PDB file of C-alpha atoms in Angstrom:
ATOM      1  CA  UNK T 278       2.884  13.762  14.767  1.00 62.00           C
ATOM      2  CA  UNK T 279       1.483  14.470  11.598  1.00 74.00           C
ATOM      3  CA  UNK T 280       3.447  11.290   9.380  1.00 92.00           C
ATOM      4  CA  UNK T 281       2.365  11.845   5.781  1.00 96.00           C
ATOM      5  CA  UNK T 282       0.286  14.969   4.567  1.00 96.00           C
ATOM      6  CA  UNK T 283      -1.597  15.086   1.180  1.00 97.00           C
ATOM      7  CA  UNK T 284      -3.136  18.034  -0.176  1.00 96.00           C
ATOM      8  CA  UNK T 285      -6.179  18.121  -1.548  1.00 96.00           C
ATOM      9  CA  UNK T 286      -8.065  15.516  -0.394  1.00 96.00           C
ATOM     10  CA  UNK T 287     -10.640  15.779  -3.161  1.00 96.00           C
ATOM     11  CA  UNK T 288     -10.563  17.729  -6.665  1.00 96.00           C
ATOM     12  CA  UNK T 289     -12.729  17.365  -9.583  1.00 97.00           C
ATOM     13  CA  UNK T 290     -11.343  18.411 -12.672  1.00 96.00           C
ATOM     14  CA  UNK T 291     -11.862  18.665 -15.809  1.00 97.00           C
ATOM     15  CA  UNK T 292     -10.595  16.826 -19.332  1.00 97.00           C
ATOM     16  CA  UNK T 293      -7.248  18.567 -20.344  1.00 97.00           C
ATOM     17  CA  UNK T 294      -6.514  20.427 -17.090  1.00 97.00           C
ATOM     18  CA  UNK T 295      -3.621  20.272 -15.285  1.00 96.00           C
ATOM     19  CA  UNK T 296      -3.237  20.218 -11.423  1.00 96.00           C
ATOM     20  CA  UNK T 297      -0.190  18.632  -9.035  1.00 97.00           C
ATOM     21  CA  UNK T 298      -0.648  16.806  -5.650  1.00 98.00           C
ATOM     22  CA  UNK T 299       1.164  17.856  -2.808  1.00 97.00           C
ATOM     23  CA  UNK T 300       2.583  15.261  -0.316  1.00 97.00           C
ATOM     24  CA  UNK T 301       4.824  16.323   2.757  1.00 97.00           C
ATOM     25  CA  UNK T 302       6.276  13.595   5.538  1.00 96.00           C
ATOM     26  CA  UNK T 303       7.707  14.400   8.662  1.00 94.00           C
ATOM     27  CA  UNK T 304       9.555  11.369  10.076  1.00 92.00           C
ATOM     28  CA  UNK T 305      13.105  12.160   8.037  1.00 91.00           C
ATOM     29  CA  UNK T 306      12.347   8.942   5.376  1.00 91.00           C
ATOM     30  CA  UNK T 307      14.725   8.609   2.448  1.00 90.00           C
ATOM     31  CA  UNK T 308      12.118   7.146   0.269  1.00 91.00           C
ATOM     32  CA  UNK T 309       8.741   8.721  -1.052  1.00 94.00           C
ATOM     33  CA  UNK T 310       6.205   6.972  -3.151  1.00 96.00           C
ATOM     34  CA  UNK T 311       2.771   7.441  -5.195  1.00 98.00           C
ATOM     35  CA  UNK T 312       0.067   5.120  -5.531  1.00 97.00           C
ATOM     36  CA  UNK T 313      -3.461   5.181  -7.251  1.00 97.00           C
ATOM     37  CA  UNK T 314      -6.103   2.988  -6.177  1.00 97.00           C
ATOM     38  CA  UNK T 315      -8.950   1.766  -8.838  1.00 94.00           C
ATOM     39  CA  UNK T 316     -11.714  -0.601  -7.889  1.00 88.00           C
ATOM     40  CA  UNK T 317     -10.596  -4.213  -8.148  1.00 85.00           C
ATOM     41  CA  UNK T 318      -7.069  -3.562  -9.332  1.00 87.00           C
ATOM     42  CA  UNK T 319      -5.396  -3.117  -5.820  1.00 90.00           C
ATOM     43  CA  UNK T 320      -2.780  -0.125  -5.692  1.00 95.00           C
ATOM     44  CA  UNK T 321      -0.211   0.146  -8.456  1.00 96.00           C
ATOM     45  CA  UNK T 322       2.325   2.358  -8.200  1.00 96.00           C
ATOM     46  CA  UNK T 323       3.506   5.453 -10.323  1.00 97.00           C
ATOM     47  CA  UNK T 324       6.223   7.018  -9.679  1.00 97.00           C
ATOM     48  CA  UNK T 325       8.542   6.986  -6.442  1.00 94.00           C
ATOM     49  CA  UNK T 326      12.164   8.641  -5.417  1.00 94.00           C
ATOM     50  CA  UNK T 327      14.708   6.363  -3.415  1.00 89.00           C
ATOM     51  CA  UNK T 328      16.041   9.914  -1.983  1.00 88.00           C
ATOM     52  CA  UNK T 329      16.332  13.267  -2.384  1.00 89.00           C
ATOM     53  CA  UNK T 330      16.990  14.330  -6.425  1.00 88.00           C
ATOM     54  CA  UNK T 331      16.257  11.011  -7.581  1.00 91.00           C
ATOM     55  CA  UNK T 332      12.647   9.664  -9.208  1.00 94.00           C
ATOM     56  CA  UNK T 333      11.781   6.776 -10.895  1.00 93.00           C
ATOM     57  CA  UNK T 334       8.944   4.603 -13.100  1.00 94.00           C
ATOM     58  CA  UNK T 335       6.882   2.594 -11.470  1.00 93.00           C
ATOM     59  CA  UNK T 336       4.255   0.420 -13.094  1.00 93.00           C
ATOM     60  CA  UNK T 337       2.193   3.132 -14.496  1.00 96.00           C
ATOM     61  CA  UNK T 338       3.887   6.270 -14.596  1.00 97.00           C
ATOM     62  CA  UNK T 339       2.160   7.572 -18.446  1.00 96.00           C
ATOM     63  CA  UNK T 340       0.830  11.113 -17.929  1.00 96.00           C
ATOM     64  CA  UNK T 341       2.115  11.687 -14.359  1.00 97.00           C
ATOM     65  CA  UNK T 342       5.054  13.929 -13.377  1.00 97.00           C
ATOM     66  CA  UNK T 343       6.777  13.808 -10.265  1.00 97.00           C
ATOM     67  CA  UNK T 344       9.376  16.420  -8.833  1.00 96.00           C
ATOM     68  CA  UNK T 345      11.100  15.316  -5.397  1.00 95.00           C
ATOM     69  CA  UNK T 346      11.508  18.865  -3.894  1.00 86.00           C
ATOM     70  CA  UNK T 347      13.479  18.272  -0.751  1.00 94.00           C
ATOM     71  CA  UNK T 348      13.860  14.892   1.579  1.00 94.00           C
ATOM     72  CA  UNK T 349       9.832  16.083   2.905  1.00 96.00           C
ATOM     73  CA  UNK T 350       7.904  16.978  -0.286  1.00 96.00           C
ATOM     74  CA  UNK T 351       7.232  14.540  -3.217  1.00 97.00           C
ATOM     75  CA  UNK T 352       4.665  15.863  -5.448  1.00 97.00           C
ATOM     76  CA  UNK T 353       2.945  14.479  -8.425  1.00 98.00           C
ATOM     77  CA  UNK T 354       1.587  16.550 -11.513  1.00 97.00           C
ATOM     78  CA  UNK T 355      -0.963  16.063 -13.833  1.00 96.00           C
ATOM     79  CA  UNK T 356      -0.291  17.461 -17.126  1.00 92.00           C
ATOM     80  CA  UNK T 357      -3.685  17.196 -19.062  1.00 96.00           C
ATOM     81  CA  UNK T 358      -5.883  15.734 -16.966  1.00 96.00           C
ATOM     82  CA  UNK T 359      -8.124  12.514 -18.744  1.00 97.00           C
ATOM     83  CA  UNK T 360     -11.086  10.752 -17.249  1.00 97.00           C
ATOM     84  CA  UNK T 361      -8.715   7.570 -17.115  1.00 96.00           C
ATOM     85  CA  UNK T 362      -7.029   9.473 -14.462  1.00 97.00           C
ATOM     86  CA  UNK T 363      -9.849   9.323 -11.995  1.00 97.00           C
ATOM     87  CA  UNK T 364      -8.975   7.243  -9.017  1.00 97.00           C
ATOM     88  CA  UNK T 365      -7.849   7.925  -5.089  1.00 97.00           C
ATOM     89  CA  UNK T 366      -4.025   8.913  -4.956  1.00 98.00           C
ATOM     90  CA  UNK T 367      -1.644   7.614  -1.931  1.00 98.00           C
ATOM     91  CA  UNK T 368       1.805   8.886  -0.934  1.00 97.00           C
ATOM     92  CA  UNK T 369       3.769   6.660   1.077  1.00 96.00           C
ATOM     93  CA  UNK T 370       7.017   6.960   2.605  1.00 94.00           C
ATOM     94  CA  UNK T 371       9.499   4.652   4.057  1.00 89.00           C
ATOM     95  CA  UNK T 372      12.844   4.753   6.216  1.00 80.00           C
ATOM     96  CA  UNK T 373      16.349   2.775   5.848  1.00 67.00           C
ATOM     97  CA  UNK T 374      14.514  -0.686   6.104  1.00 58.00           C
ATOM     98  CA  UNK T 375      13.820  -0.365  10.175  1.00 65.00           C
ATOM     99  CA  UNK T 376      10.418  -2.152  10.195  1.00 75.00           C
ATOM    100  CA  UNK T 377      10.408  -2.566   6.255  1.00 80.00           C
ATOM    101  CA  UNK T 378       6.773  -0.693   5.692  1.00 87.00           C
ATOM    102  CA  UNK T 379       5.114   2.079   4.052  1.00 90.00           C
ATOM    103  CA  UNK T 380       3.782   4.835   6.185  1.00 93.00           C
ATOM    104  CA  UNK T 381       0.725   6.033   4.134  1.00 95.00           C
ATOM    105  CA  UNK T 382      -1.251   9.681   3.695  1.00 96.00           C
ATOM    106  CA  UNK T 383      -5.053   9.734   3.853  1.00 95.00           C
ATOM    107  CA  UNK T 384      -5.338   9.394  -0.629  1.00 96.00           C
ATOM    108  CA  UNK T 385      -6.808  12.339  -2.371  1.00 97.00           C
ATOM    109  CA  UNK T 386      -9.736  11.305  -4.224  1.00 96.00           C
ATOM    110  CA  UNK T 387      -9.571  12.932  -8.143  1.00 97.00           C
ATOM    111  CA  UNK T 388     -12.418  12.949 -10.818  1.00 97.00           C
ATOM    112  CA  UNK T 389     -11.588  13.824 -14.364  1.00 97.00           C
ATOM    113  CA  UNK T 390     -14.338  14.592 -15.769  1.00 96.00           C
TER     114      UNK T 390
ATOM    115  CA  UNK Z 448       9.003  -8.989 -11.339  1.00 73.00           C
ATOM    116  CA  UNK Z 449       7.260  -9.419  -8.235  1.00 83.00           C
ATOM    117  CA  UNK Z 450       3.476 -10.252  -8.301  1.00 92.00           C
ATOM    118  CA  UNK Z 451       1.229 -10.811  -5.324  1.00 96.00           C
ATOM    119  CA  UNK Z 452      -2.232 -12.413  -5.926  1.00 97.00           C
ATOM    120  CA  UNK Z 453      -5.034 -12.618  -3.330  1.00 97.00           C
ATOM    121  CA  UNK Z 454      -7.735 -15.060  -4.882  1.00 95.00           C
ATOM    122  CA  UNK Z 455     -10.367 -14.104  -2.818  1.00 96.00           C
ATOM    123  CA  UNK Z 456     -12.062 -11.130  -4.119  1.00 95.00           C
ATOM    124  CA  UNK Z 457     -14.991 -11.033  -0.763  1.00 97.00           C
ATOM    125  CA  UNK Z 458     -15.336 -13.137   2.281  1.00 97.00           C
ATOM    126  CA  UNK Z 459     -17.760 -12.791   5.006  1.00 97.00           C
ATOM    127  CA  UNK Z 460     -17.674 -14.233   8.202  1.00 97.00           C
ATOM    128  CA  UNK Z 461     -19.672 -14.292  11.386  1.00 97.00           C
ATOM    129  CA  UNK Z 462     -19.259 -11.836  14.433  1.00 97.00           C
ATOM    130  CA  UNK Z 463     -17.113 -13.940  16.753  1.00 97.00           C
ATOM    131  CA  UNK Z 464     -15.986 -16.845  14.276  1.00 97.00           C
ATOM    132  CA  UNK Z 465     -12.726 -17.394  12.311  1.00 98.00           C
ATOM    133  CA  UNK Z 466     -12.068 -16.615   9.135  1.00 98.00           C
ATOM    134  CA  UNK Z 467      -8.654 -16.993   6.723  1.00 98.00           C
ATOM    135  CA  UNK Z 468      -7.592 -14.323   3.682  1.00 98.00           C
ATOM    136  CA  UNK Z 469      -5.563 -16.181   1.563  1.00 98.00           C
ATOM    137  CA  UNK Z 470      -2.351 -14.744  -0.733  1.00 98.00           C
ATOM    138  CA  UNK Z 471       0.359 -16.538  -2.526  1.00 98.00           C
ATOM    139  CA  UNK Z 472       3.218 -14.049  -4.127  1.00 97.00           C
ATOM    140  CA  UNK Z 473       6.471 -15.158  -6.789  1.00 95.00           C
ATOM    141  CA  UNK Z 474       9.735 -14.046  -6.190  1.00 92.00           C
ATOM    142  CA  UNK Z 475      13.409 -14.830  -6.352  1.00 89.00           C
ATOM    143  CA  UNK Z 476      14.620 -13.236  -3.972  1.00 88.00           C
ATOM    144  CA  UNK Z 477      15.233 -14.589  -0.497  1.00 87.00           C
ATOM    145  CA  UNK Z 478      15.378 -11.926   1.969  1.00 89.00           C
ATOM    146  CA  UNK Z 479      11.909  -9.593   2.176  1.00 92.00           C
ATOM    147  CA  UNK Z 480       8.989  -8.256   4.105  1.00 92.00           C
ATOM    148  CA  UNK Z 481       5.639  -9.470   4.038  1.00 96.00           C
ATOM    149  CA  UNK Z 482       2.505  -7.109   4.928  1.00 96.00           C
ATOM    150  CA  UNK Z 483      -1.264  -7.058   5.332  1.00 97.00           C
ATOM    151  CA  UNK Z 484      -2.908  -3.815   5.153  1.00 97.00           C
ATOM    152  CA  UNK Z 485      -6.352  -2.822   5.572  1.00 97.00           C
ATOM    153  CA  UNK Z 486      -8.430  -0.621   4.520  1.00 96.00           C
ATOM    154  CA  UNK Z 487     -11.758   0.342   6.305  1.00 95.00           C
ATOM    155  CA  UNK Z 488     -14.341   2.644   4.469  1.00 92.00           C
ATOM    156  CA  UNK Z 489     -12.201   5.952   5.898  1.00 92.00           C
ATOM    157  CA  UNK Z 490      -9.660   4.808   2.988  1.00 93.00           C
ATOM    158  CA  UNK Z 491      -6.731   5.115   5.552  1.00 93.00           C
ATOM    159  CA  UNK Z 492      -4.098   2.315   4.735  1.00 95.00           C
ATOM    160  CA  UNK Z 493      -3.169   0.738   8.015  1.00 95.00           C
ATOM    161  CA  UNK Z 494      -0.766  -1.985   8.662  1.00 95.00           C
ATOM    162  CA  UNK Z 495      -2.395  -5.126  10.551  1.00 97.00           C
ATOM    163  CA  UNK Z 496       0.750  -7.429  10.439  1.00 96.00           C
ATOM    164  CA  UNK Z 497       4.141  -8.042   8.908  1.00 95.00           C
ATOM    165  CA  UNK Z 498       6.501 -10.932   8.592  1.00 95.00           C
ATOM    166  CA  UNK Z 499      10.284 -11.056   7.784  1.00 92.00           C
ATOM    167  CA  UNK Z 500      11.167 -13.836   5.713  1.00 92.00           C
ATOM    168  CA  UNK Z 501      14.197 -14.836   7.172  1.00 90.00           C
ATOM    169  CA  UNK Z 502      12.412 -15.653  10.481  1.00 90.00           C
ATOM    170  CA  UNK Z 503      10.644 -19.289  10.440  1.00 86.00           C
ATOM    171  CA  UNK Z 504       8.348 -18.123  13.293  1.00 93.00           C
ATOM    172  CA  UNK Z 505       4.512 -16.796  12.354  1.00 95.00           C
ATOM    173  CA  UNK Z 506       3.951 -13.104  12.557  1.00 94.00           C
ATOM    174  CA  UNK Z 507       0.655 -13.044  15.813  1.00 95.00           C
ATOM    175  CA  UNK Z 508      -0.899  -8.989  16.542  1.00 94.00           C
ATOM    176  CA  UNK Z 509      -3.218 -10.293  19.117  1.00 95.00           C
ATOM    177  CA  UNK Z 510      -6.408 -11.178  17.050  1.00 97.00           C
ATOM    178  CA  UNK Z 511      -4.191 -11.570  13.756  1.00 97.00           C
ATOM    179  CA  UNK Z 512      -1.589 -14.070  13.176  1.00 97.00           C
ATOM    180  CA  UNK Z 513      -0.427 -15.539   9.504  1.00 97.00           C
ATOM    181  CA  UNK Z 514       0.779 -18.782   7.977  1.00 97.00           C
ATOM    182  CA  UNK Z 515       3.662 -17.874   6.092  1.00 97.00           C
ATOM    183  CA  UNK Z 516       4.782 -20.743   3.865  1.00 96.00           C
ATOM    184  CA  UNK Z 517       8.326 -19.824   2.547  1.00 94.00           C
ATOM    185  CA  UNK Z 518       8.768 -22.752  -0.099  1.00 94.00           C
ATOM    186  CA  UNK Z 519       5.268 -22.510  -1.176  1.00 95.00           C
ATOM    187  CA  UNK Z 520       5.331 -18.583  -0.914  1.00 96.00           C
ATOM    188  CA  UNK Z 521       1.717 -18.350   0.458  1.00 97.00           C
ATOM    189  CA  UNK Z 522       0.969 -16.058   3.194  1.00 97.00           C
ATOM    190  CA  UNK Z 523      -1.997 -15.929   4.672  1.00 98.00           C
ATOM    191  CA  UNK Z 524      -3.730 -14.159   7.244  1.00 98.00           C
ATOM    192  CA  UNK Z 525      -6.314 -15.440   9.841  1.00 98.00           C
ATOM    193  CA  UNK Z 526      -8.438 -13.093  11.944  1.00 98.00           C
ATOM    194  CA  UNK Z 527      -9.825 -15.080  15.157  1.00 97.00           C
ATOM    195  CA  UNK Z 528     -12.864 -13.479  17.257  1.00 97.00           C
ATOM    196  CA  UNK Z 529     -14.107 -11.163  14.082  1.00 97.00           C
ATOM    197  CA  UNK Z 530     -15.495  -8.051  15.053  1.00 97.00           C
ATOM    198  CA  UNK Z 531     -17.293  -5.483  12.994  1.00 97.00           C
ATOM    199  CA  UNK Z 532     -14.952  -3.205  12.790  1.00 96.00           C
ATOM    200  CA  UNK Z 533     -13.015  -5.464  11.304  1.00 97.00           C
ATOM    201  CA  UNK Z 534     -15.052  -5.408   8.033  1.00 97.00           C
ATOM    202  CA  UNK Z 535     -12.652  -3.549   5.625  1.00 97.00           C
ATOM    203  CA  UNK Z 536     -10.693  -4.203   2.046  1.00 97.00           C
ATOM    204  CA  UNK Z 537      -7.181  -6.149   2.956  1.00 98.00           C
ATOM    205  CA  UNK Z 538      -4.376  -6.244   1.098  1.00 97.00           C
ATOM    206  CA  UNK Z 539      -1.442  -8.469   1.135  1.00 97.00           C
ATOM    207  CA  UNK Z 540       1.794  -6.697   0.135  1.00 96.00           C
ATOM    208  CA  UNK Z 541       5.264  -8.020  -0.312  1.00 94.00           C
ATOM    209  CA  UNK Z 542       8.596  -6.133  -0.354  1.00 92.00           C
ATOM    210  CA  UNK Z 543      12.231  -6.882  -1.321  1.00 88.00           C
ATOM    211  CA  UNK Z 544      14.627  -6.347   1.392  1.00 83.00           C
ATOM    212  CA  UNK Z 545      17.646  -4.616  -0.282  1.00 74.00           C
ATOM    213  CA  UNK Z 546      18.480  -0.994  -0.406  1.00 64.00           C
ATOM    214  CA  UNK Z 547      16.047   0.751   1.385  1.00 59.00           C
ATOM    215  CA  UNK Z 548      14.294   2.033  -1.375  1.00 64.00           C
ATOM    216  CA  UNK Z 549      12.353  -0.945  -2.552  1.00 81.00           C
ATOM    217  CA  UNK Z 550       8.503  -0.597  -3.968  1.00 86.00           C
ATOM    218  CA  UNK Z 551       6.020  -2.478  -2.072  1.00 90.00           C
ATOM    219  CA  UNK Z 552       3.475  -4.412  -4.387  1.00 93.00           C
ATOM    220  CA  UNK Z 553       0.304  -4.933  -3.984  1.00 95.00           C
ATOM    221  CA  UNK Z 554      -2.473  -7.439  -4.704  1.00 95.00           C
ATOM    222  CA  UNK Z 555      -5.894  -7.161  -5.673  1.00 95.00           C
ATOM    223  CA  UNK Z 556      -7.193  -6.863  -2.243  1.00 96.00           C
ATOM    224  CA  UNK Z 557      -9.974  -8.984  -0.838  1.00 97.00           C
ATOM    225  CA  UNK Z 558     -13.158  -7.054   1.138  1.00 97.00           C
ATOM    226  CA  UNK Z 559     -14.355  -8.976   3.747  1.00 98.00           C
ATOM    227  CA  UNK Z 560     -17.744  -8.164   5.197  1.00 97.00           C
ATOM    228  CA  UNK Z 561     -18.719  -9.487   9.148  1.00 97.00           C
ATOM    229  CA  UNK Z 562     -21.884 -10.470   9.756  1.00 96.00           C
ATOM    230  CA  UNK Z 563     -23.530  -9.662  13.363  1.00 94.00           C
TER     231      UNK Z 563
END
C-alpha cells in the first residue's frame, strides 16, 4: 500500500525557474495538504484542499500554486523559483476524521539556488 | 488561531532512562486531536501517539504515554526505556475536530539525542 507518493524527491533549481510537485494518495482521503519544513521553524503549512475542486491559504501560501486535480493528486507549483523557497516539501492527506491524523509522503527536498 | 509551542529546542537522555518533551498549545475550541510525530534522520513523519480531547484518560503506545492537561492545555510526552533509535526531531501537533478538513499545526519541534 503505497499511502502518499511525492515526486521528486530532490530538485535543485535555479533563481526564476519554475517547476510543480507532484503528490498522489491512495487511501480515498477527502483532504490533501502541503507543508515545508525549515530548520527551527517546525512545518507550516501552504496551501491545502478540504476536497476535490476546492484549495485554500494556509499560513504561507506567497509564490506557491496549488491545483487539486482529482480526489488522488494535489500538486503544488512554483512559479519563479527564489532561494527563500529552499526547504523539504510534505504532502499529507487525511480522511473524514476516523483517527483524526495526517498520513504523510516522504518530503521532496528543493534548493533554489 | 491555533498555536502550539514546544519550549524545548534539544534534550538528551541516557540509553535506558526517562525522559519528558514538553508542549503547551492555545485554543478555544473544545473538541480536537492531539499528536506527536517524529521525525528520525530518514525525514519520514511518523505518528508516535495521539490523544482525543474529549477523553480524560492518557494516550500509552507501549514505551510512550502523555500527560494531557486539558485546563492547562499542556501535553506532554514521556518516553520510558529510551533507545537509540529513538533519537529523532518530535513534534507536537494539535488539530480541531470539526469538518474533516481541519489543518494540523505544528510546533517548533524539539530533537532529542540518546546517549549510549
Amino acid at each position: 500500500n503505497a499511502g502518499v507518493t511525492q515526486t521528486p524527491k530532490f530538485q535543485v533549481l535555479k533563481t526564476g525557474q519554475s517547476m510543480t510537485l507532484q503528490c498522489a494518495q491512495d487511501m480515498n482521503h477527502n483532504s490533501m495538504y502541503w507543508y515545508r519544513q525549515d530548520p527551527g521553524m517546525g512545518l507550516r503549512l501552504i496551501y491545502y484542499s478540504a476536497s476535490e475542486g476546492t484549495t485554500d491559504k494556509g499560513e504561507v501560501p506567497n509564490g506557491y500554486n496549488v491545483s487539486r486535480l482529482n480526489k488522488r493528486e494535489f500538486s503544488l507549483r512554483l512559479e519563479s523559483a527564489a532561494p527563500s523557497q529552499t526547504s523539504v516539501y510534505f504532502c499529507a492527506s487525511s480522511g473524514r476524521l476516523n483517527t483524526g491524523e495526517l498520513f504523510f509522503g516522504e518530503g521532496s527536498r528543493l534548493t533554489v539556488l | 488561531a491555533q498555536t502550539v509551542t514546544q519550549s524545548q529546542p534539544e534534550m538528551s537522555v541516557q540509553e535506558a532512562e526517562t525522559v519528558t518533551l514538553s508542549c503547551t498549545y492555545d485554543t478555544s475550541e473544545s473538541d480536537y486531536y492531539l499528536f506527536w510525530y517524529k521525525q528520525p534522520p530518514s525525514r519520514q513523519m511518523i505518528l508516535v501517539i495521539r490523544q482525543e480531547a474529549y477523553k480524560q484518560q492518557n494516550a500509552t503506545e507501549n514505551r510512550f504515554s502523555v500527560n494531557f492537561q486539558k485546563a492547562a492545555k499542556s501535553f506532554s510526552l514521556k518516553i520510558s526505556d529510551s533507545q537509540l533509535g529513538d533519537a529523532a526531531m518530535y513534534f507536537c501537533a494539535y488539530r480541531a475536530r470539526r469538518g474533516g478538513s481541519e489543518k494540523l499545526v505544528f510546533g517548533k519541534g524539539t530533537k532529542l539525542t540518546v546517549n549510549p
